[in-house]
Coordinates of N, CA, C and O in Angstrom, one line a residue:
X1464 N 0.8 -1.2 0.0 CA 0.0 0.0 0.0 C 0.9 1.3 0.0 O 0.8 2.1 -0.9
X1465 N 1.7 1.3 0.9 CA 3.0 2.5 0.8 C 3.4 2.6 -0.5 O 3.6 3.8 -0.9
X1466 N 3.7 1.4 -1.5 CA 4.5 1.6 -2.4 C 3.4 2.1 -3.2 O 3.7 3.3 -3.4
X1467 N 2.2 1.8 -3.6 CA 1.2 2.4 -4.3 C 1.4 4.2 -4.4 O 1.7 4.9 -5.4
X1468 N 1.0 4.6 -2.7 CA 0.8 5.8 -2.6 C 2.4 6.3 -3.0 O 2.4 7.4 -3.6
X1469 N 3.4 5.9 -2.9 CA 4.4 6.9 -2.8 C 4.4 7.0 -4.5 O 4.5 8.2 -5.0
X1470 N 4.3 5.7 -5.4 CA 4.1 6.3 -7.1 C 3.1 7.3 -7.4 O 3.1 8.2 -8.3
X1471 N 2.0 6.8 -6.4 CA 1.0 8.0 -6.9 C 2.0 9.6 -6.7 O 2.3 10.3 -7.7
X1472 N 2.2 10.0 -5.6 CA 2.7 10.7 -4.9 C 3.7 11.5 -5.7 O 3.7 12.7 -5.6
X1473 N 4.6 10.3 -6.7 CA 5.5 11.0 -7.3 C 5.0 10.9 -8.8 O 5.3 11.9 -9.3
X1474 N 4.6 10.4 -9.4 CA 4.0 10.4 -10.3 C 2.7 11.1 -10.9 O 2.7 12.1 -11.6
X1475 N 1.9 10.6 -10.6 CA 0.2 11.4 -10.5 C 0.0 12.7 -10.3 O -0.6 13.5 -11.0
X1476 N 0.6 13.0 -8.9 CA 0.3 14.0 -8.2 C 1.9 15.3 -9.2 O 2.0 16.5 -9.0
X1477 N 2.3 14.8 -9.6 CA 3.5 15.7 -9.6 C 3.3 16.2 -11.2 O 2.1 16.1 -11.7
X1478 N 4.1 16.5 -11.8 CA 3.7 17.4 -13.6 C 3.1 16.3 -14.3 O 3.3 15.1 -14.0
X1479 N 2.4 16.9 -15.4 CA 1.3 15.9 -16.0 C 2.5 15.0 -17.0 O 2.3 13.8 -17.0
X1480 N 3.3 15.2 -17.5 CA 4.1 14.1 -18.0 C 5.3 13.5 -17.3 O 6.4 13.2 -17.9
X1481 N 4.9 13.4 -15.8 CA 6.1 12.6 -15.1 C 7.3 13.2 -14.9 O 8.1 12.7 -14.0
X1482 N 7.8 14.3 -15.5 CA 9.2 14.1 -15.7 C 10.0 15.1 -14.8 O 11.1 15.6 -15.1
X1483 N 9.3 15.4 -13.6 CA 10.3 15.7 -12.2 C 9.1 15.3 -11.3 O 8.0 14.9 -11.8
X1484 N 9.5 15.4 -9.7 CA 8.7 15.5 -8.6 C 8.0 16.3 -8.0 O 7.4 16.1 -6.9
X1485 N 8.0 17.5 -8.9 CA 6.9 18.7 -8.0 C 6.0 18.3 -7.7 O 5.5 17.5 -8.5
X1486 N 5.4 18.6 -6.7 CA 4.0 18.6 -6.5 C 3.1 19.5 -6.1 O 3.3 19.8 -4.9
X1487 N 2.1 20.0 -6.7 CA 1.4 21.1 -6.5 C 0.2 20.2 -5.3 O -0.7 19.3 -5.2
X1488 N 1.1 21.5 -4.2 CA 0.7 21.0 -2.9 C -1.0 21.3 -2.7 O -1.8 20.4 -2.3
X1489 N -1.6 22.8 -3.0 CA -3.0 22.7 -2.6 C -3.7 21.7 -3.6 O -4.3 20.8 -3.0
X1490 N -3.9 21.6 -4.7 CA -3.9 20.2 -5.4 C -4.1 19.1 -5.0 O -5.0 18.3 -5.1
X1491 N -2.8 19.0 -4.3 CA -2.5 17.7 -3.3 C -3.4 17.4 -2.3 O -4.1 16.4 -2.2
X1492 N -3.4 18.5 -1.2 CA -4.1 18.2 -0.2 C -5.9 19.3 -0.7 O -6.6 19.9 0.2
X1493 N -5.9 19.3 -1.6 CA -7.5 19.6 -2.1 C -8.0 18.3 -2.6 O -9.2 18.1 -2.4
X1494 N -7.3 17.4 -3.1 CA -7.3 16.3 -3.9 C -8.0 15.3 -1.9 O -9.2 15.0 -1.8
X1495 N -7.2 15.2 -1.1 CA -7.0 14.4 0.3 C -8.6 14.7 0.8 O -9.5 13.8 1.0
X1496 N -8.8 16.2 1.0 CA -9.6 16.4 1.8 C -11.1 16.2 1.0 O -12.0 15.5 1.6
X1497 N -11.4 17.0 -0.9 CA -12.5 16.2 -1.6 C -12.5 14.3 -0.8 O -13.3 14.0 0.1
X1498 N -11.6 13.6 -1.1 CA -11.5 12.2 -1.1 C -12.3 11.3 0.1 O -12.9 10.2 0.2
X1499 N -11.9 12.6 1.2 CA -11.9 12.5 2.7 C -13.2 13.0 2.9 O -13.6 12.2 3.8
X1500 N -14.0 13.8 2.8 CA -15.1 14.2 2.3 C -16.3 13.4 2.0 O -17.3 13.3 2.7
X1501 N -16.1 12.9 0.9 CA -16.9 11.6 -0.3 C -16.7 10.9 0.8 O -17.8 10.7 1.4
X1502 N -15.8 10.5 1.1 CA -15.9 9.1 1.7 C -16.4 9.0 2.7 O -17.2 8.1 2.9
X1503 N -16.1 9.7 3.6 CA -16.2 9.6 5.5 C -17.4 10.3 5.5 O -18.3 9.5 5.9
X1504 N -17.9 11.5 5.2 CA -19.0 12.1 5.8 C -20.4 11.5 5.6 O -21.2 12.1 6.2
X1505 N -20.7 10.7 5.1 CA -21.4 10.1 4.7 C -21.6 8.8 6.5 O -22.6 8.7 7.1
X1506 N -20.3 8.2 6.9 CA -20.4 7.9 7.5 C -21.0 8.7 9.2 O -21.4 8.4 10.3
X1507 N -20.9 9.5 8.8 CA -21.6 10.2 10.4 C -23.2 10.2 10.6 O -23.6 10.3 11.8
X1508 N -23.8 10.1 10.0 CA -25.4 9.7 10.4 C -25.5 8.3 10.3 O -26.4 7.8 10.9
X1509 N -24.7 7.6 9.7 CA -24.9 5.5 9.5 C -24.7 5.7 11.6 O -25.4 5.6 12.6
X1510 N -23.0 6.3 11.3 CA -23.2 5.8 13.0 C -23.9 6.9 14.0 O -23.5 6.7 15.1
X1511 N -24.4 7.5 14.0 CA -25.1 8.2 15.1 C -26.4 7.9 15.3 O -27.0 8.1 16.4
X1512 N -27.0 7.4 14.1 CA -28.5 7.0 13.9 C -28.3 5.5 14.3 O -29.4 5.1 14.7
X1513 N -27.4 4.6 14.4 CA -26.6 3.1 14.7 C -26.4 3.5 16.3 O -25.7 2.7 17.0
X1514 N -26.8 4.3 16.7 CA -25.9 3.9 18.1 C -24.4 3.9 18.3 O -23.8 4.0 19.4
X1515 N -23.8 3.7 17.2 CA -22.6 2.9 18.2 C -21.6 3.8 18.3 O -20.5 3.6 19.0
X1516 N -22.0 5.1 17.6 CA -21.2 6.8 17.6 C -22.1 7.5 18.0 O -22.9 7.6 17.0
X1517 N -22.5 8.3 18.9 CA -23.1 9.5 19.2 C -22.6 11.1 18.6 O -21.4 11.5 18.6
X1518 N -23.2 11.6 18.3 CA -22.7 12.8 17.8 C -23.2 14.2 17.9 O -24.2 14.6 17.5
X1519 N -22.1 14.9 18.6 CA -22.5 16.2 19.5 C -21.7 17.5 19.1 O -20.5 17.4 19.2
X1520 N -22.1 18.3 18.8 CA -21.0 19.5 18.6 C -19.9 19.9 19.3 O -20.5 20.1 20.4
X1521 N -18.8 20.1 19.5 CA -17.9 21.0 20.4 C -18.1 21.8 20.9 O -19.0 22.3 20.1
X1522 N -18.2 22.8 22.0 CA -18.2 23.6 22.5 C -17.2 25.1 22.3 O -16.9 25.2 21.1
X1523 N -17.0 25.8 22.8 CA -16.2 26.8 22.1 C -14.8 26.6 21.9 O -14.1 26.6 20.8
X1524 N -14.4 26.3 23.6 CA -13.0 26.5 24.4 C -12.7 24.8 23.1 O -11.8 24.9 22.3
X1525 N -13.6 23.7 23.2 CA -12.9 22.4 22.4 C -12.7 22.8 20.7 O -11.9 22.2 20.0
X1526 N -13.4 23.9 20.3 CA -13.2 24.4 18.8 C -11.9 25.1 18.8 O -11.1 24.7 17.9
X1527 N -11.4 26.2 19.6 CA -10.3 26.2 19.7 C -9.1 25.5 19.4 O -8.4 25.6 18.4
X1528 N -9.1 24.6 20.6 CA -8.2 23.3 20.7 C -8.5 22.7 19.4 O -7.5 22.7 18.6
X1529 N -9.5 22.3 18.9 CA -9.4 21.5 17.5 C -8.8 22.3 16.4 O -7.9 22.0 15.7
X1530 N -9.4 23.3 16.3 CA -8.6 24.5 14.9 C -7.0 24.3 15.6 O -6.2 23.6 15.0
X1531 N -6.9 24.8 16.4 CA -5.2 24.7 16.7 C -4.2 23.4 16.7 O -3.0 23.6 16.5
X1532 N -4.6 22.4 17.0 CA -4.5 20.6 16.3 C -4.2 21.0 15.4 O -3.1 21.4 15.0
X1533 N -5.6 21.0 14.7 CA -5.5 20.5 13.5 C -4.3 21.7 12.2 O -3.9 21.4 11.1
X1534 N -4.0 23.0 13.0 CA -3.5 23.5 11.8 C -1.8 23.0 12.4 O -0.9 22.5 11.8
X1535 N -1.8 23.3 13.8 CA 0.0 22.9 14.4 C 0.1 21.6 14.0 O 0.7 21.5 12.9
X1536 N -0.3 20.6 14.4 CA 0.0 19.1 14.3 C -0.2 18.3 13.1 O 0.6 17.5 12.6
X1537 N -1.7 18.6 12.4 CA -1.6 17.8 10.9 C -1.1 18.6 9.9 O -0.4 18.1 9.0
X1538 N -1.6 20.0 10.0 CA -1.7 20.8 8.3 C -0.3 20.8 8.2 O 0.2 20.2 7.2
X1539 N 0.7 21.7 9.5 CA 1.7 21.9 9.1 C 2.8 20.7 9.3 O 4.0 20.8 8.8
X1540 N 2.5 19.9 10.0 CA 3.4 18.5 9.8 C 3.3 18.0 8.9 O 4.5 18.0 8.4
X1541 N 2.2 17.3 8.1 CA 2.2 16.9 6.8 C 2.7 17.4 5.8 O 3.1 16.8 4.9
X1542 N 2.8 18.9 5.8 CA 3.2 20.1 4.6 C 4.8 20.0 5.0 O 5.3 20.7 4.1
X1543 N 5.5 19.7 5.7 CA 6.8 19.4 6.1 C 7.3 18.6 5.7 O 8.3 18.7 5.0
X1544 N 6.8 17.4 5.9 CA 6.7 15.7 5.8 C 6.8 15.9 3.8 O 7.8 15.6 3.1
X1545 N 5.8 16.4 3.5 CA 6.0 16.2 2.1 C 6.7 17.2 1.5 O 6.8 17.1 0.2
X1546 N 7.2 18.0 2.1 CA 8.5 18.7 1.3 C 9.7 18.3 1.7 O 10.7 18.6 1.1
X1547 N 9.9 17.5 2.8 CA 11.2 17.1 2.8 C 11.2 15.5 2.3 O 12.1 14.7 2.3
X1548 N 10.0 15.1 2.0 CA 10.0 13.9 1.0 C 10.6 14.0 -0.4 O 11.4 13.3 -1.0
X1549 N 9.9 15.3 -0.7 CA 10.1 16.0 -2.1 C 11.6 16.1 -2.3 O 12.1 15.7 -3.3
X1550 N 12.2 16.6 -1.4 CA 13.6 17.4 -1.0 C 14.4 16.5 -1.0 O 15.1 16.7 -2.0
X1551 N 14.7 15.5 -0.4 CA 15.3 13.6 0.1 C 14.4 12.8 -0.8 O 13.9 13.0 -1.9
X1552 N 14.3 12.1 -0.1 CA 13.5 10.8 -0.2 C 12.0 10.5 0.5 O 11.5 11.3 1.3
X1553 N 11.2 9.3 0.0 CA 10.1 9.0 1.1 C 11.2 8.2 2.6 O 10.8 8.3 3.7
X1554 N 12.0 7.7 2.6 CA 12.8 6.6 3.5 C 13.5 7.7 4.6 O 13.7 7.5 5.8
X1555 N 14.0 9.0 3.7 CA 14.7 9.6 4.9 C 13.5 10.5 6.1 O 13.6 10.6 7.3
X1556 N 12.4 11.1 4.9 CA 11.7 11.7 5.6 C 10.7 10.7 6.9 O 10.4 10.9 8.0
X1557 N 10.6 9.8 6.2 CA 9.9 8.7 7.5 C 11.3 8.5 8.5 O 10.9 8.8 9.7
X1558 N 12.6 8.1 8.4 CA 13.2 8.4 9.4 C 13.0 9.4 9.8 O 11.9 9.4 10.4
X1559 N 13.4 10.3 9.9 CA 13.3 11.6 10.1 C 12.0 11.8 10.7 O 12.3 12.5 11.6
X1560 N 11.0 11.7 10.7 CA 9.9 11.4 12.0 C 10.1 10.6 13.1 O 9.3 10.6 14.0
X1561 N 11.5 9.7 13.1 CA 11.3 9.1 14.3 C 12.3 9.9 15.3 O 12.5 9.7 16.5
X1562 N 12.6 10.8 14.7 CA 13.3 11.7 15.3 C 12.1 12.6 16.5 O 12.2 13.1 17.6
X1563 N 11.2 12.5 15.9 CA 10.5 13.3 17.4 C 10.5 12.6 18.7 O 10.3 13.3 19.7
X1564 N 10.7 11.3 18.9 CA 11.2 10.5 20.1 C 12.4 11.4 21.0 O 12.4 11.8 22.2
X1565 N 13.2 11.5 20.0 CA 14.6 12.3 21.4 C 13.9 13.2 21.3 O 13.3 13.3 22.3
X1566 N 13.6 14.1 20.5 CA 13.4 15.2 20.6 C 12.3 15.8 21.8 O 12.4 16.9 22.3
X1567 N 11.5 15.0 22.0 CA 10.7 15.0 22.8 C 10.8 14.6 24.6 O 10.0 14.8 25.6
X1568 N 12.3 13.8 24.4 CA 12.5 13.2 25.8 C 13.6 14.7 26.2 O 13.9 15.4 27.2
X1569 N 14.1 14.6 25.0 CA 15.2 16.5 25.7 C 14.2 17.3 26.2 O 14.2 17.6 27.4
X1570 N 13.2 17.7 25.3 CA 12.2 18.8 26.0 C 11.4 18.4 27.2 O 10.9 19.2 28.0
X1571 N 11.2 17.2 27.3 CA 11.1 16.6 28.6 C 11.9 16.8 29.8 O 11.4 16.8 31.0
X1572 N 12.9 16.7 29.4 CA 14.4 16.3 30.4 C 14.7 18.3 30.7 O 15.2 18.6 31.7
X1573 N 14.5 19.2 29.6 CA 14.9 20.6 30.3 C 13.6 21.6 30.6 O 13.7 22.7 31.1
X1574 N 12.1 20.9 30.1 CA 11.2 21.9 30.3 C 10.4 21.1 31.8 O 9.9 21.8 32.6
X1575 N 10.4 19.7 31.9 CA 9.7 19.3 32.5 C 10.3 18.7 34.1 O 9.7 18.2 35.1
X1576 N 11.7 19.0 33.7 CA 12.7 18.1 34.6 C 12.3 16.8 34.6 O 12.3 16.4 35.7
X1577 N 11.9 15.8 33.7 CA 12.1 14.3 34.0 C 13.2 13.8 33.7 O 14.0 14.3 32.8
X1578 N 13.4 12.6 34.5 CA 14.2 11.4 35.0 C 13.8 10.2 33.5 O 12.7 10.0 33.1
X1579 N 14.8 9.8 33.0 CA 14.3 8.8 31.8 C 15.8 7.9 32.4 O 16.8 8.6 32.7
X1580 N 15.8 6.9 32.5 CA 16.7 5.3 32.3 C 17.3 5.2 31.0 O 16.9 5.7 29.9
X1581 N 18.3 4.6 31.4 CA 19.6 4.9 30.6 C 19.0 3.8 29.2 O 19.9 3.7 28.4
X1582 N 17.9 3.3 29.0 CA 17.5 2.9 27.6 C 16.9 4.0 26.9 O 16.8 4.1 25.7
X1583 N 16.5 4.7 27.8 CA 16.0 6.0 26.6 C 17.2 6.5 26.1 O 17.5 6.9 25.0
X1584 N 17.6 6.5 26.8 CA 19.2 7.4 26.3 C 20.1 6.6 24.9 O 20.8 7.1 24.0
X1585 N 19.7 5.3 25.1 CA 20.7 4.5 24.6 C 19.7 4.7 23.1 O 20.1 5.3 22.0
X1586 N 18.1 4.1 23.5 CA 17.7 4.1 21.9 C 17.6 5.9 21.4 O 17.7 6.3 20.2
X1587 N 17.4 6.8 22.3 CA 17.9 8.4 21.3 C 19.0 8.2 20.6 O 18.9 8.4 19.4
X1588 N 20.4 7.6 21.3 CA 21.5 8.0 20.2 C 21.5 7.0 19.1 O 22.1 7.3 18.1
X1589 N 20.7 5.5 19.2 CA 20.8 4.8 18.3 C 19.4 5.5 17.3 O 19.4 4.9 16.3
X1590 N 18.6 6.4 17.3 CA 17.5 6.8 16.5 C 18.5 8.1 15.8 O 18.6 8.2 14.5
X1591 N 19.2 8.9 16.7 CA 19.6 10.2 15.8 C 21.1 9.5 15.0 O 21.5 10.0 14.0
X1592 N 21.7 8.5 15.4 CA 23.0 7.9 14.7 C 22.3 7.1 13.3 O 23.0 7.0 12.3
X1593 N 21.0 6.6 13.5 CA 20.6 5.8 12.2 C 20.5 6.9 11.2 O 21.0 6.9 10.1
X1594 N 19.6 8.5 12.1 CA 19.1 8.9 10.9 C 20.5 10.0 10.1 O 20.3 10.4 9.0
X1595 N 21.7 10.3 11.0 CA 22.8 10.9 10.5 C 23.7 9.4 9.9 O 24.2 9.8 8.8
X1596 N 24.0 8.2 9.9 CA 24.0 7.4 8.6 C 23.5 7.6 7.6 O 24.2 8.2 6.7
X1597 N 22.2 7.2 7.4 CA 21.2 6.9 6.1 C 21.6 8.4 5.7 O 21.7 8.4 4.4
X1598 N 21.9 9.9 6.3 CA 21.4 10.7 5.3 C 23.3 10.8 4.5 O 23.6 11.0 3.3
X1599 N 24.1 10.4 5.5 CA 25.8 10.5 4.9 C 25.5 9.3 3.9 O 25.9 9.7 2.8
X1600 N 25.0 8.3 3.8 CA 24.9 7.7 3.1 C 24.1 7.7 1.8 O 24.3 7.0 0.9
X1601 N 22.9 8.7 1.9 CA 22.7 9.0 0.3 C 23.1 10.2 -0.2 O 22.9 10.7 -1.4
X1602 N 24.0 10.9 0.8 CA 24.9 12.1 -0.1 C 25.8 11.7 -0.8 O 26.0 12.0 -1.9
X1603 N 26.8 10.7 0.2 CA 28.1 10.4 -0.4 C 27.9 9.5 -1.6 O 27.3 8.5 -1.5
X1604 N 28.5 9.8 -2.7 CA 28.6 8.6 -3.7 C 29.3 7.4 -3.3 O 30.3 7.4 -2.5
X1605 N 28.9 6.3 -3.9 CA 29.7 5.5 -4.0 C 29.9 4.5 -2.2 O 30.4 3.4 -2.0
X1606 N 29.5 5.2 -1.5 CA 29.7 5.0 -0.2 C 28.5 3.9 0.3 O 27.4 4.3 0.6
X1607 N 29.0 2.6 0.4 CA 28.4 1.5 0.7 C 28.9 0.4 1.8 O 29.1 -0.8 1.5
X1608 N 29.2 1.0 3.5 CA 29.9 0.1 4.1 C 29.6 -1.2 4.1 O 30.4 -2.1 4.1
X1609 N 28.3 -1.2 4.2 CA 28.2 -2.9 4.0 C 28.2 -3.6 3.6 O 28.0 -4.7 4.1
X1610 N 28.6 -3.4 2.0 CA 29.4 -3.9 0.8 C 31.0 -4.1 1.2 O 31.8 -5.0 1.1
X1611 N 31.0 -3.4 1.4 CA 32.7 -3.0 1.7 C 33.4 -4.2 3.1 O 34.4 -5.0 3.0
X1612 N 32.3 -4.0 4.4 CA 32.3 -5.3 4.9 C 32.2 -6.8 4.6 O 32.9 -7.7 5.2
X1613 N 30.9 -6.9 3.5 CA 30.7 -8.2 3.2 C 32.4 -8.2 1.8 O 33.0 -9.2 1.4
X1614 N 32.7 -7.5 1.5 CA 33.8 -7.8 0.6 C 35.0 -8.0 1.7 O 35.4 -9.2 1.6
X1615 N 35.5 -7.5 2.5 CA 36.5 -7.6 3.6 C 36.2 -9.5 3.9 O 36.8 -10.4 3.6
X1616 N 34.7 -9.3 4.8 CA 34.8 -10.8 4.8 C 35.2 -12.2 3.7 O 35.7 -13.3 4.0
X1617 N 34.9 -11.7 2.5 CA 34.9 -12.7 1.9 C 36.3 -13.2 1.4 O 36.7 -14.3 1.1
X1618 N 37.2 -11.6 1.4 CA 38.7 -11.7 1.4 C 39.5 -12.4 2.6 O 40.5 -13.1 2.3
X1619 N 39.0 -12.3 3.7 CA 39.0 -13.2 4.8 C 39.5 -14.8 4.7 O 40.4 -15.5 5.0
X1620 N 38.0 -14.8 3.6 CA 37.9 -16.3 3.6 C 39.0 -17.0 2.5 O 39.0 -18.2 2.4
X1621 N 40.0 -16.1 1.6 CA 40.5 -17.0 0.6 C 40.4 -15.8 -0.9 O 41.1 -15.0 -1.4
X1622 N 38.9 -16.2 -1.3 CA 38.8 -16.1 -3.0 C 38.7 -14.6 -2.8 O 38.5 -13.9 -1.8
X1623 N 39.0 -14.3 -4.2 CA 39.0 -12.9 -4.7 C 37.3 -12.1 -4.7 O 36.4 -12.7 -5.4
X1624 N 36.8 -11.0 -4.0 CA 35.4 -11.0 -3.6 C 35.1 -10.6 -5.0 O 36.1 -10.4 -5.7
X1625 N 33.9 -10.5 -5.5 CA 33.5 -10.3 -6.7 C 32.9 -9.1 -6.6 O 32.1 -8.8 -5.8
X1626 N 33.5 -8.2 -7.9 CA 33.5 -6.4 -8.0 C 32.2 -6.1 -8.6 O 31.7 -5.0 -8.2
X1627 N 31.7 -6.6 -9.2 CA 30.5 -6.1 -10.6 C 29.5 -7.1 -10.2 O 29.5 -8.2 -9.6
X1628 N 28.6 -6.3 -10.7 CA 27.0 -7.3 -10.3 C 26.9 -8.7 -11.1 O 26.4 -9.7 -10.6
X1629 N 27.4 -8.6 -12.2 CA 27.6 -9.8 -12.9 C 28.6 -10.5 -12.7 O 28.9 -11.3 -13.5
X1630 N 29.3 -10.4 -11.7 CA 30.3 -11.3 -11.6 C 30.0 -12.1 -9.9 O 30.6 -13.1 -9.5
X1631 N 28.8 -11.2 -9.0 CA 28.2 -11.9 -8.1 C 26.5 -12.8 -8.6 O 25.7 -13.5 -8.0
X1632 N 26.6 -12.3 -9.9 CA 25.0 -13.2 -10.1 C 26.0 -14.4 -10.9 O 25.3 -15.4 -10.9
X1633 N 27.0 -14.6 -11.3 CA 27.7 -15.3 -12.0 C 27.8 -16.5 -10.9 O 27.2 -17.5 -11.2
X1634 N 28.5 -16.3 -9.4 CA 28.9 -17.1 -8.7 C 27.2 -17.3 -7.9 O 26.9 -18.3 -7.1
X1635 N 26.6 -16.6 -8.1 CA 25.0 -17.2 -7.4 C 24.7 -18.5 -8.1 O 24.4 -19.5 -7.6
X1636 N 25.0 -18.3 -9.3 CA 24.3 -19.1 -10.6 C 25.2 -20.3 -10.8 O 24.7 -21.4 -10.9
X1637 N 26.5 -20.0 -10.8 CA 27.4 -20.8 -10.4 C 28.2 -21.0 -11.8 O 28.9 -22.1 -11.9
X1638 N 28.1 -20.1 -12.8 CA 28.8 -19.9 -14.3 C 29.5 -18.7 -14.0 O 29.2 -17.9 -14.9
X1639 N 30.5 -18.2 -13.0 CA 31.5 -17.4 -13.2 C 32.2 -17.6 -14.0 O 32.5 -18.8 -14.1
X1640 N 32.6 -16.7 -14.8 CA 33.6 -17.0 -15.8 C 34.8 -16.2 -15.1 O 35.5 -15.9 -16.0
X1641 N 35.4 -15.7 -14.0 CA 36.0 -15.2 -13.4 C 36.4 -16.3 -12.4 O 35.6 -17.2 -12.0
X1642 N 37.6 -16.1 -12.1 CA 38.3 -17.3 -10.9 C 38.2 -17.0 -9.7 O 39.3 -16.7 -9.2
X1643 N 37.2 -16.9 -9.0 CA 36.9 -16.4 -7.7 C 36.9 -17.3 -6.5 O 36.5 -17.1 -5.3
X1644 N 37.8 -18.6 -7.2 CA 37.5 -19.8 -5.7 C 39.2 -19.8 -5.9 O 39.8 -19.5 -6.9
X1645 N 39.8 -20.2 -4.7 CA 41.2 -20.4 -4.5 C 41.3 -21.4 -5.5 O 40.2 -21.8 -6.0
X1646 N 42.3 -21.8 -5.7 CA 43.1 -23.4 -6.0 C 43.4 -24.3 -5.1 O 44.6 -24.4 -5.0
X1647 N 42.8 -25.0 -4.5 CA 42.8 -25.8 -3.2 C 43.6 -27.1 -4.0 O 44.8 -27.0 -3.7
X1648 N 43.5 -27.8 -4.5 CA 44.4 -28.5 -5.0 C 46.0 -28.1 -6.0 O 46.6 -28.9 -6.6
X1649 N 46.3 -27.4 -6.0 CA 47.6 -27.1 -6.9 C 48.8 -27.4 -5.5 O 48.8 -27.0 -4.3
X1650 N 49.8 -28.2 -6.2 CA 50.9 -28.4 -5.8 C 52.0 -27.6 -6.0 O 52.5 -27.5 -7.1
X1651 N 52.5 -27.0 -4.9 CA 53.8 -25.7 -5.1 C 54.8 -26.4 -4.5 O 55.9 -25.8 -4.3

């Protein structure tokens, strides 16, 4: 379902012949809320005439609070969320939300004075060190440690690691035409 929306996202939603990622954002979320509209409102009399939802107006002081939700926490989070998708990636900007975790235990820890155990501490620096990886790692070219590891290991073991994609689907397949296994038998 992710993968769906993120093509729509970049495709559909963005110039009529595909060929960058803009996205014309009131569009976008005019496009959300018609959708959201059609669909849902329709459900509010099934359940209130059903019982199983009651339905009451807000009061003043709760319209407040809801207009200010809804413009601090969805309008302008989402409008964030999808420009720095636009900006990066869909992968960094979803990391990049999990960043409100620390972020939220610091403002805890200097506005609220709480006390957090040394696992909060441990998974903050492991949530802000994933998301300062992943982002060194889609700036820098070429920069792939885990390749680099699994090639170290394989040097480890003897044979020469294999450089090019076709020369590791070669040894999957098992028709390398490259000599990638030691000589275990030769007499010196």
């Amino acid at each position: 379902l992710s993968a769906v929306y993120v093509v729509y996202f970049r495709r559909v939603a963005g110039s009529p012949d595909g060929s960058d990622d803009r996205v014309d954002m009131v569009l976008f979320f005019g496009t959300v809320g018609l959708i959201s509209a059609i669909f849902l409102l329709p459900l509010f009399p099934v359940l209130h005439f059903s019982g199983i939802e009651t339905f009451s107006w807000p009061d003043h002081k709760q319209w407040k609070y809801l207009i200010l939700t809804a413009v601090l926490g969805t309008v302008i989070s989402d409008l964030l969320w999808l420009w720095s998708t636009l900006l990066t990636s869909s992968l960094i900007a979803t990391i990049g939300l999990g960043l409100t975790s620390p972020t939220s235990i610091i403002v805890d820890i200097m506005v609220n004075k709480q006390t957090f155990s040394i696992s909060f501490f441990v998974g903050t620096v492991l949530i802000v060190l994933s998301f300062v990886l992943l982002n060194i790692l889609c700036v820098v070219e070429y920069c792939d440690p885990v390749l680099e590891w699994v090639r170290k290991g394989w040097s480890l073991l003897g044979p020469t690691p294999p450089r090019t994609q076709s020369e590791v689907q070669g040894l999957l397949e098992g028709t390398s035409t490259a000599d990638n296994s030691p000589n275990r038998n030769s007499t010196s």
